[in-house]
Amino acid sequence: MEGEGPRLLDLISKERDWVDKEVCKGKNRFEEKLELRLGLPGEETEKEEKQSAKSVFSLSFPENVAKKAFLGTAEAKEGKGTEREASGVHLVAHGTRNANSSIANNSSQTRNSNAPVVGWPPIRSFRKNLGSSSISKSPLDTQDASLVNSNRADINKKGLFVKINMDGIPIGRKINLKAYGGYDELASAVDQLFRGVLAAQRDSLVSEIEKSVGEEKQDIKVLLDGSGKYTLVYEDEEGDRVLVGDVPWRMFISTAKRLRVLKTSDLSVSYINTASRKRAATEC
Amino acid sequence: MSEEEEEDSDKVRRSATNSAASAPPFSDQVLENVLETVLQFISSPRDRNACSLVCRSWNRTESLTRQHLVVGNLYSVDPTRAVTRFPCIQSLSLKGRPRFADFGLFPPGWGAGFTAWAKALVDGLCAGLVKKLVLKRVTVSNSDLDLIGQRLPNFSELTLICCDGFGTPGLGALVENCKQLCVLDLIDSDIEDDNADDQALVDWISKFPKTHNCLESLSFECVPYPVNLGSLESLVARSTNLCRLRVNPHISIGQLCRLMLRAPQLTHLGTGVFCSPMNEDEEVEVEEVEAVFGSMKALICLSGFRDLKAELLPAIYPVCGQLTSLNMSYTEISAEQLKPLIRHCHNLQIFWALDTIGDEGLKAVASTCKDLRELRVFPLDPTEESEGSVSDLGLIYISEGCRKLQSILYFCQRMTNAAVISMSVNCPDLTIFRLCIMGRHKPDHSTGDPMDEGFSAIVMNCKKLRRLAVSGLLTDQAFGQFGKYGKTIRTLSIAFGGDSDLALKHVLEGCCNLQKLEIRDSPFGDAGLLAGIGHFYNMRFVWLNSCRLTVRGCREVARSLPHMVVEVIGDPFIGSPKLEDDEPVDKLYMYRSLAGPRDDAPQFVKIL
């Protein structure tokens, strides 16, 4: 049995040399441009015909293969032309096989070659439908990923969202200025927002029970008059940092682009002055 | 068998009573003690199997000392028998369905349930010792998980890969009861609650006891339901040994950052999504995310990115230089987006991506990632008519740049023999070569030749090749080469390949180490199948789908090989497959088993 193997292969390779590769190549490249993405139907069809004509149990390998190797490529040249135009998306590779194959009860044998095959290509189901883009997908050609919207407020129907960062907390949040009627409401909202986060950061190793007790005591007290531990400032269109609370509320909403909660000790005198200068400017 | 065992135990008793009289211990016992000690150092299942075949006493000693049991096909042995033979196992690894089941070729309800094994484990002597379970393609039920959690006191590691059959109730039950759970990895599994409205979902994350702090790995990317963020945060915060965290897409990037800040020691991170959430107030900026990544000094493996906002991608630059594994295979990024990222990844060994990166992207990978061992390129559009964005060019770039490549999975539409040959020559360390040319029967796109030469070169030049998946136009000649040179191949996947039975014959007779054979839609009939009768007992399984088999051939195999379970799998909607000799067999699955035909086969499966 083993001895037969190499001999068969030798036979095959000799047969193949008969084929005029040059001609084949030229033809292929030309038709490659016309080709609709799948394999050469003519070649395949011829092979299938030869094969299914013989009994399934036939062991006459040499004759079978040698003939096909030659006939397959020779006839492919004629086969290709006609086959290509006929089919739509899927080339007719299995048409003849279906006709000649055994009892056609089995659904797979009678499978129409135009129909996609189950499980091919072999991709698991959760990898499919990746092409259906999600809402937040950005165009693929933005290379210089300029920091979009980093300092601008997002105005939409729902409200006026501005970014707010707090000293010592790496991830900021966004708050909707329109949701508040005035500075007091804003201050208390900011207080709420960051209190929990601060507490959590400090007490990450402490058990939950202790944490809930401690929470009431920690009041970050963001005050607008500069007397608390933290102070709220905002950045306007020009990028200046201004103390929150000096201008009328509605003016504040229209000019504030970004908020920051800074440690009062970090504030310099110049900040406090800026607000009064701006107020003076608008009043004139 | 029992008589000899009794003799041995008599000897042992006698030696015990005589030892007081200071007679030298029987050499048998000395040998067994020595053997036990030596065997402790042997952990590979293959080596252990070899040891167990030496003689009866070696077999016994090996059985008593085996700690890790790997059962490649859970139907190959009865669970109770396995557990009885190996009473001291600490870890069990089971595989159920074969790989083709992932692609819809196995009808649902075929089998591979875990329940019988769960029962055997909890009732067996090993119940107090079992720590670890790794299940792949097995159907696990909620009650199985409950059972494990309650009845295995030392259980600590559960890994489920491509499993199904359970939902949040099972998870909840497991984490609630399993006091020492340190690994819970749910990977690519189909998790579904029977009644999935929000009220019925179990908040399993909250079921971890407040004192539970030994978690080392938590992967729940495939759990399709939201989780309680507060509980998750506190779990992460108190699990100081946590080094692997992979979250599902319900966690926004802002929330992820907060989790990361609690666990700066993480080595493996799965981001879930990588974009801003719908609610405005949680939006984050690149610098913020970048700062958080900057603090992750131990991170070496990054995955997720299921929904990517491209502007946020630069946030991961701080960790690129330390990454050894990067999985971006769920996100469409272009070559232009990849380049600035990959430029920093000079330590990368594993890279998974979508073909949207194109040949240019692969060129960039090849020029930086000199240490690359594993590459997987998946198609964005996994259909036969798709454009395909990578080609033979990409393969050539990789072969020239990544000489240490060991494993490759590559989906494309255009390939040449030259490119494959180039890889075979430049990457001699290849152990896994899986090339999927998506269009059926596609030849070399520049010469029109079959892909014989390329694949043959792989088999000839890659001396360590263990796993091969072929595609494209292939003649019997190629298979002849596989049989001739593929002596190390253990797993072979064939689709739409070959011309005749000769191809199958070559493979079955030539590939002497072949263990797993999966074939679909290839013109192989009974004659080819029967050529393997001398080899099937050495194999784990053979799977033939939509080939040219008939019942007669399969029956012949079943008759010649009584220990092979030969399953003819029909269509569940049609019912039992007909078994007249001339009936074609669409799906054949056969495997060697000590347990005989299984008793849980559904109606559409017939065992010959």
GROMACS .gro file of N, CA and C in nm, chain A residues 145-211:
model
  201
  145ALA      N    1  -0.624   6.231   1.544
  145ALA     CA    2  -0.741   6.231   1.634
  145ALA      C    3  -0.739   6.355   1.720
  146SER      N    4  -0.777   6.463   1.661
  146SER     CA    5  -0.779   6.589   1.737
  146SER      C    6  -0.879   6.575   1.848
  147LEU      N    7  -0.845   6.627   1.960
  147LEU     CA    8  -0.929   6.608   2.078
  147LEU      C    9  -1.061   6.681   2.057
  148VAL      N   10  -1.153   6.603   2.010
  148VAL     CA   11  -1.281   6.661   1.972
  148VAL      C   12  -1.359   6.702   2.096
  149ASN      N   13  -1.420   6.815   2.087
  149ASN     CA   14  -1.513   6.858   2.192
  149ASN      C   15  -1.453   6.861   2.331
  150SER      N   16  -1.323   6.869   2.339
  150SER     CA   17  -1.268   6.857   2.474
  150SER      C   18  -1.303   6.977   2.560
  151ASN      N   19  -1.312   7.092   2.498
  151ASN     CA   20  -1.340   7.208   2.583
  151ASN      C   21  -1.474   7.272   2.554
  152ARG      N   22  -1.543   7.216   2.453
  152ARG     CA   23  -1.669   7.280   2.420
  152ARG      C   24  -1.784   7.212   2.491
  153ALA      N   25  -1.878   7.291   2.523
  153ALA     CA   26  -1.995   7.233   2.589
  153ALA      C   27  -2.085   7.168   2.484
  154ASP      N   28  -2.148   7.060   2.520
  154ASP     CA   29  -2.238   6.993   2.427
  154ASP      C   30  -2.379   7.042   2.450
  155ILE      N   31  -2.427   7.114   2.352
  155ILE     CA   32  -2.562   7.167   2.368
  155ILE      C   33  -2.658   7.079   2.290
  156ASN      N   34  -2.753   7.025   2.353
  156ASN     CA   35  -2.856   6.952   2.280
  156ASN      C   36  -2.990   6.978   2.347
  157LYS      N   37  -3.089   6.912   2.294
  157LYS     CA   38  -3.222   6.941   2.345
  157LYS      C   39  -3.234   6.913   2.494
  158LYS      N   40  -3.161   6.811   2.536
  158LYS     CA   41  -3.178   6.770   2.675
  158LYS      C   42  -3.121   6.873   2.773
  159GLY      N   43  -3.015   6.936   2.736
  159GLY     CA   44  -2.958   7.030   2.832
  159GLY      C   45  -2.823   7.080   2.787
  160LEU      N   46  -2.760   7.148   2.879
  160LEU     CA   47  -2.630   7.205   2.850
  160LEU      C   48  -2.527   7.131   2.934
  161PHE      N   49  -2.459   7.037   2.868
  161PHE     CA   50  -2.366   6.955   2.944
  161PHE      C   51  -2.226   7.013   2.938
  162VAL      N   52  -2.168   7.034   3.054
  162VAL     CA   53  -2.029   7.078   3.057
  162VAL      C   54  -1.948   6.979   3.140
  163LYS      N   55  -1.822   6.970   3.104
  163LYS     CA   56  -1.734   6.879   3.173
  163LYS      C   57  -1.694   6.939   3.307
  164ILE      N   58  -1.689   6.853   3.408
  164ILE     CA   59  -1.642   6.904   3.536
  164ILE      C   60  -1.538   6.808   3.592
  165ASN      N   61  -1.423   6.862   3.624
  165ASN     CA   62  -1.315   6.783   3.682
  165ASN      C   63  -1.284   6.831   3.822
  166MET      N   64  -1.242   6.734   3.901
  166MET     CA   65  -1.206   6.773   4.038
  166MET      C   66  -1.061   6.735   4.063
  167ASP      N   67  -0.993   6.818   4.133
  167ASP     CA   68  -0.854   6.791   4.170
  167ASP      C   69  -0.843   6.658   4.242
  168GLY      N   70  -0.754   6.575   4.196
  168GLY     CA   71  -0.733   6.449   4.266
  168GLY      C   72  -0.818   6.336   4.214
  169ILE      N   73  -0.913   6.366   4.127
  169ILE     CA   74  -0.995   6.259   4.069
  169ILE      C   75  -0.967   6.253   3.919
  170PRO      N   76  -0.910   6.142   3.875
  170PRO     CA   77  -0.867   6.133   3.736
  170PRO      C   78  -0.980   6.144   3.633
  171ILE      N   79  -1.094   6.087   3.666
  171ILE     CA   80  -1.202   6.087   3.568
  171ILE      C   81  -1.307   6.190   3.605
  172GLY      N   82  -1.332   6.279   3.512
  172GLY     CA   83  -1.432   6.382   3.540
  172GLY      C   84  -1.572   6.334   3.502
  173ARG      N   85  -1.666   6.422   3.520
  173ARG     CA   86  -1.804   6.391   3.483
  173ARG      C   87  -1.857   6.505   3.398
  174LYS      N   88  -1.981   6.486   3.360
  174LYS     CA   89  -2.045   6.596   3.288
  174LYS      C   90  -2.172   6.630   3.362
  175ILE      N   91  -2.199   6.757   3.371
  175ILE     CA   92  -2.325   6.794   3.435
  175ILE      C   93  -2.405   6.887   3.345
  176ASN      N   94  -2.533   6.881   3.367
  176ASN     CA   95  -2.625   6.958   3.285
  176ASN      C   96  -2.660   7.088   3.358
  177LEU      N   97  -2.601   7.196   3.308
  177LEU     CA   98  -2.623   7.325   3.375
  177LEU      C   99  -2.769   7.368   3.372
  178LYS      N  100  -2.839   7.327   3.270
  178LYS     CA  101  -2.978   7.371   3.258
  178LYS      C  102  -3.067   7.309   3.365
  179ALA      N  103  -3.015   7.203   3.425
  179ALA     CA  104  -3.095   7.136   3.527
  179ALA      C  105  -3.101   7.213   3.658
  180TYR      N  106  -3.019   7.315   3.669
  180TYR     CA  107  -3.014   7.388   3.796
  180TYR      C  108  -3.065   7.530   3.779
  181GLY      N  109  -3.131   7.575   3.883
  181GLY     CA  110  -3.189   7.709   3.876
  181GLY      C  111  -3.091   7.817   3.915
  182GLY      N  112  -2.992   7.782   3.992
  182GLY     CA  113  -2.900   7.887   4.039
  182GLY      C  114  -2.773   7.827   4.096
  183TYR      N  115  -2.692   7.911   4.150
  183TYR     CA  116  -2.562   7.867   4.199
  183TYR      C  117  -2.569   7.771   4.317
  184ASP      N  118  -2.667   7.794   4.401
  184ASP     CA  119  -2.677   7.706   4.518
  184ASP      C  120  -2.706   7.563   4.478
  185GLU      N  121  -2.798   7.550   4.386
  185GLU     CA  122  -2.831   7.415   4.339
  185GLU      C  123  -2.711   7.351   4.274
  186LEU      N  124  -2.639   7.430   4.198
  186LEU     CA  125  -2.519   7.378   4.130
  186LEU      C  126  -2.418   7.331   4.232
  187ALA      N  127  -2.393   7.415   4.330
  187ALA     CA  128  -2.293   7.380   4.432
  187ALA      C  129  -2.330   7.251   4.503
  188SER      N  130  -2.455   7.239   4.535
  188SER     CA  131  -2.495   7.119   4.609
  188SER      C  132  -2.488   6.995   4.521
  189ALA      N  133  -2.518   7.013   4.393
  189ALA     CA  134  -2.510   6.899   4.301
  189ALA      C  135  -2.366   6.852   4.286
  190VAL      N  136  -2.274   6.949   4.273
  190VAL     CA  137  -2.133   6.914   4.258
  190VAL      C  138  -2.083   6.843   4.383
  191ASP      N  139  -2.128   6.894   4.495
  191ASP     CA  140  -2.095   6.835   4.623
  191ASP      C  141  -2.134   6.687   4.626
  192GLN      N  142  -2.258   6.661   4.588
  192GLN     CA  143  -2.310   6.524   4.583
  192GLN      C  144  -2.229   6.436   4.488
  193LEU      N  145  -2.202   6.494   4.374
  193LEU     CA  146  -2.137   6.418   4.267
  193LEU      C  147  -2.002   6.363   4.310
  194PHE      N  148  -1.926   6.448   4.372
  194PHE     CA  149  -1.788   6.408   4.403
  194PHE      C  150  -1.767   6.352   4.542
  195ARG      N  151  -1.866   6.371   4.625
  195ARG     CA  152  -1.847   6.324   4.762
  195ARG      C  153  -1.825   6.175   4.764
  196GLY      N  154  -1.915   6.104   4.701
  196GLY     CA  155  -1.907   5.958   4.701
  196GLY      C  156  -1.775   5.910   4.641
  197VAL      N  157  -1.735   5.974   4.531
  197VAL     CA  158  -1.613   5.932   4.462
  197VAL      C  159  -1.491   5.953   4.550
  198LEU      N  160  -1.486   6.068   4.615
  198LEU     CA  161  -1.373   6.098   4.704
  198LEU      C  162  -1.365   5.998   4.817
  199ALA      N  163  -1.481   5.975   4.875
  199ALA     CA  164  -1.487   5.882   4.987
  199ALA      C  165  -1.437   5.746   4.942
  200ALA      N  166  -1.484   5.701   4.830
  200ALA     CA  167  -1.446   5.570   4.779
  200ALA      C  168  -1.297   5.563   4.754
  201GLN      N  169  -1.242   5.670   4.698
  201GLN     CA  170  -1.099   5.669   4.668
  201GLN      C  171  -1.015   5.658   4.793
  202ARG      N  172  -1.055   5.732   4.891
  202ARG     CA  173  -0.977   5.733   5.015
  202ARG      C  174  -0.986   5.603   5.089
  203ASP      N  175  -1.105   5.546   5.089
  203ASP     CA  176  -1.125   5.430   5.175
  203ASP      C  177  -1.134   5.300   5.098
  204SER      N  178  -1.055   5.286   4.995
  204SER     CA  179  -1.071   5.167   4.911
  204SER      C  180  -1.042   5.038   4.985
  205LEU      N  181  -0.964   5.046   5.092
  205LEU     CA  182  -0.934   4.923   5.162
  205LEU      C  183  -1.021   4.902   5.285
  206VAL      N  184  -1.100   5.001   5.310
  206VAL     CA  185  -1.184   4.991   5.431
  206VAL      C  186  -1.311   4.915   5.398
  207SER      N  187  -1.361   4.841   5.491
  207SER     CA  188  -1.481   4.762   5.463
  207SER      C  189  -1.601   4.853   5.446
  208GLU      N  190  -1.701   4.799   5.386
  208GLU     CA  191  -1.817   4.881   5.350
  208GLU      C  192  -1.888   4.941   5.471
  209ILE      N  193  -1.891   4.869   5.577
  209ILE     CA  194  -1.961   4.918   5.697
  209ILE      C  195  -1.900   5.046   5.748
  210GLU      N  196  -1.770   5.041   5.756
  210GLU     CA  197  -1.700   5.161   5.805
  210GLU      C  198  -1.722   5.278   5.711
  211LYS      N  199  -1.724   5.245   5.584
  211LYS     CA  200  -1.738   5.350   5.484
  211LYS      C  201  -1.869   5.426   5.500
   0.00000   0.00000   0.00000
